[in-house]
Amino acid sequence: MALTEASREACATALDTLLARCDGVTAAMLAFRDGRPYVDRVRKAPMQGKFAAMSSSLVALGQSILREVQGGTLDHVLVEGNGGKFVVASIPGSGGLLVIAVLANHDARLGLVLGHAKTCALAVSAAIA
Amino acid sequence: MSGSESYKLLFIGEPGAGKTTCIESLSDIAPLVTDVRCTDELARLKENTTVAFDYGELSLGDQGRLLLYGLPGQSRFRFMFDVVRENLLGVIVLVDAASSLALDGLRETLDAYESAIRELPCVVALNKNGKPPSALLEGCEALLRERGMVAPILVADARRREELVRMFDLLFMMIENGVDPKTPTGEATWH
């Protein structure tokens, strides 16, 4: 799967749409499965490269746990604290190449964040197909 | 050590140094491996890379169990050290002795984990080359010395359990004899 400049721009547009449509989302990032950043969009402080590494670790650990407990395929990993939410998921159809990470305020509605994150993931999937 | 206790041992080193192989060779249980296919230039050297940590367990009989952790080689995963650092017994630093960039790899590892290596008993293991050139051995010694670190350097094949056990013997000897890794003598021991 070759990622072109056009697909990168389409991915950035998908992240822009996510931030524009979902209240409470403050940052979103696409990262490679081995922990390198690909594209990110933020409202406030920049999303640092280490988030890419942490996101790939979370997805890998989530998949490992599900394998151990025969829990099927990973849908998403949610990290929630009293100051915010962090959701990570694999991009469907990318062969595991990319993961999406979404950062949201603590008062953002989890269902909306997950729903918009999945919609964004599908848009990214179409963009890189 | 007592039979009911467990001890954590950490494997670090450049990508491809043999950390995953080490844990697979040593573990009594099916190891947890969080490898993914590489997406950068590293793919020319190896197909997969660890992105969280490798985990295995080794029975020490009535002396307890060793919990084996292998961290990703890339410095962007340095945060993972903070996840596993509590109650670490020691550190094994692996070097790909077959690589022309072996000293660069060791330098990056020492730079990334210098504080940990200073605080814990440490062994440097040259992997993938049973007869490493003397220049590599001297280079490793020099890298340790210029940082004021003390660590034995030995040649070990990560695929052979009996050779890896020698690393543990050295490490436990350091622990039992109270070798202070912070002693700034700059001396490294050859084995």
CSV table of N, CA and C in Angstrom, one decimal, chain A residues 54-66 73-80 84-91 99-104 110 113-114 117-118:
chain,number,residue,atom,x,y,z
A,54,MET,N,3.2,5.8,21.6
A,54,MET,CA,2.3,5.3,22.7
A,54,MET,C,1.1,4.7,22.0
A,55,SER,N,0.6,5.3,21.0
A,55,SER,CA,-0.6,4.7,20.3
A,55,SER,C,-0.3,3.4,19.7
A,56,SER,N,0.8,3.2,19.1
A,56,SER,CA,1.1,1.9,18.5
A,56,SER,C,1.3,0.9,19.6
A,57,SER,N,1.9,1.3,20.7
A,57,SER,CA,2.0,0.3,21.9
A,57,SER,C,0.7,-0.1,22.4
A,58,LEU,N,-0.2,0.9,22.6
A,58,LEU,CA,-1.6,0.6,23.1
A,58,LEU,C,-2.3,-0.4,22.2
A,59,VAL,N,-2.2,-0.2,20.9
A,59,VAL,CA,-2.9,-1.1,19.9
A,59,VAL,C,-2.3,-2.5,20.0
A,60,ALA,N,-1.0,-2.5,20.0
A,60,ALA,CA,-0.3,-3.8,20.1
A,60,ALA,C,-0.7,-4.6,21.4
A,61,LEU,N,-0.7,-3.9,22.5
A,61,LEU,CA,-1.1,-4.5,23.8
A,61,LEU,C,-2.5,-4.9,23.8
A,62,GLY,N,-3.4,-4.1,23.2
A,62,GLY,CA,-4.8,-4.4,23.1
A,62,GLY,C,-5.0,-5.7,22.3
A,63,GLN,N,-4.3,-5.7,21.2
A,63,GLN,CA,-4.5,-6.9,20.4
A,63,GLN,C,-3.9,-8.2,21.1
A,64,SER,N,-2.8,-8.0,21.8
A,64,SER,CA,-2.2,-9.1,22.5
A,64,SER,C,-3.2,-9.6,23.6
A,65,ILE,N,-3.8,-8.7,24.4
A,65,ILE,CA,-4.7,-9.1,25.4
A,65,ILE,C,-5.9,-9.9,24.8
A,66,LEU,N,-6.4,-9.3,23.7
A,66,LEU,CA,-7.6,-10.0,23.1
A,66,LEU,C,-7.2,-11.4,22.6
A,73,THR,N,-11.1,-9.6,17.4
A,73,THR,CA,-10.3,-8.5,16.9
A,73,THR,C,-10.5,-7.2,17.7
A,74,LEU,N,-9.5,-6.4,17.7
A,74,LEU,CA,-9.5,-5.1,18.5
A,74,LEU,C,-10.4,-4.1,17.8
A,75,ASP,N,-11.3,-3.5,18.5
A,75,ASP,CA,-12.1,-2.4,18.0
A,75,ASP,C,-11.4,-1.1,18.3
A,76,HIS,N,-11.2,-0.9,19.6
A,76,HIS,CA,-10.5,0.4,20.0
A,76,HIS,C,-10.0,0.2,21.4
A,77,VAL,N,-9.0,1.0,21.8
A,77,VAL,CA,-8.5,1.1,23.2
A,77,VAL,C,-8.9,2.5,23.7
A,78,LEU,N,-9.5,2.5,24.9
A,78,LEU,CA,-9.9,3.7,25.5
A,78,LEU,C,-9.1,3.9,26.8
A,79,VAL,N,-8.5,5.1,26.9
A,79,VAL,CA,-7.8,5.5,28.2
A,79,VAL,C,-8.6,6.7,28.7
A,80,GLU,N,-9.2,6.6,29.9
A,80,GLU,CA,-10.0,7.7,30.4
A,80,GLU,C,-9.6,8.1,31.8
A,84,GLY,N,-9.5,13.9,30.9
A,84,GLY,CA,-9.7,13.7,29.4
A,84,GLY,C,-9.8,12.2,29.0
A,85,LYS,N,-10.0,12.1,27.7
A,85,LYS,CA,-10.1,10.7,27.1
A,85,LYS,C,-9.1,10.6,25.9
A,86,PHE,N,-8.6,9.4,25.7
A,86,PHE,CA,-7.7,9.1,24.7
A,86,PHE,C,-8.2,7.7,24.0
A,87,VAL,N,-8.5,7.8,22.7
A,87,VAL,CA,-9.0,6.6,22.0
A,87,VAL,C,-8.1,6.3,20.9
A,88,VAL,N,-7.7,5.0,20.8
A,88,VAL,CA,-6.9,4.5,19.7
A,88,VAL,C,-7.5,3.4,19.0
A,89,ALA,N,-7.4,3.3,17.7
A,89,ALA,CA,-8.0,2.2,16.9
A,89,ALA,C,-7.2,2.0,15.7
A,90,SER,N,-7.2,0.8,15.2
A,90,SER,CA,-6.6,0.5,13.9
A,90,SER,C,-7.4,1.1,12.7
A,91,ILE,N,-6.8,1.4,11.7
A,91,ILE,CA,-7.6,1.9,10.5
A,91,ILE,C,-8.0,0.6,9.7
A,99,VAL,N,-2.8,3.6,12.6
A,99,VAL,CA,-3.7,3.7,13.7
A,99,VAL,C,-4.1,5.1,13.9
A,100,ILE,N,-5.3,5.3,14.4
A,100,ILE,CA,-5.8,6.6,14.7
A,100,ILE,C,-5.9,6.9,16.2
A,101,ALA,N,-5.4,8.0,16.6
A,101,ALA,CA,-5.5,8.4,18.0
A,101,ALA,C,-6.3,9.7,18.2
A,102,VAL,N,-7.2,9.7,19.1
A,102,VAL,CA,-8.1,10.9,19.3
A,102,VAL,C,-8.0,11.3,20.7
A,103,LEU,N,-7.7,12.6,20.9
A,103,LEU,CA,-7.7,13.1,22.3
A,103,LEU,C,-8.9,14.0,22.5
A,104,ALA,N,-9.6,13.9,23.6
A,104,ALA,CA,-10.8,14.6,23.9
A,104,ALA,C,-10.8,15.1,25.3
A,110,LEU,N,-18.5,10.3,25.3
A,110,LEU,CA,-17.7,9.1,24.8
A,110,LEU,C,-18.3,8.5,23.5
A,113,VAL,N,-17.5,10.7,20.6
A,113,VAL,CA,-16.0,10.6,20.2
A,113,VAL,C,-15.7,9.3,19.5
A,114,LEU,N,-16.3,8.2,20.0
A,114,LEU,CA,-16.0,6.9,19.4
A,114,LEU,C,-16.7,6.9,18.0
A,117,ALA,N,-14.7,9.1,15.6
A,117,ALA,CA,-13.4,8.4,15.4
A,117,ALA,C,-13.5,7.3,14.4
A,118,LYS,N,-14.6,6.5,14.5
A,118,LYS,CA,-14.8,5.4,13.5
A,118,LYS,C,-15.1,5.9,12.2
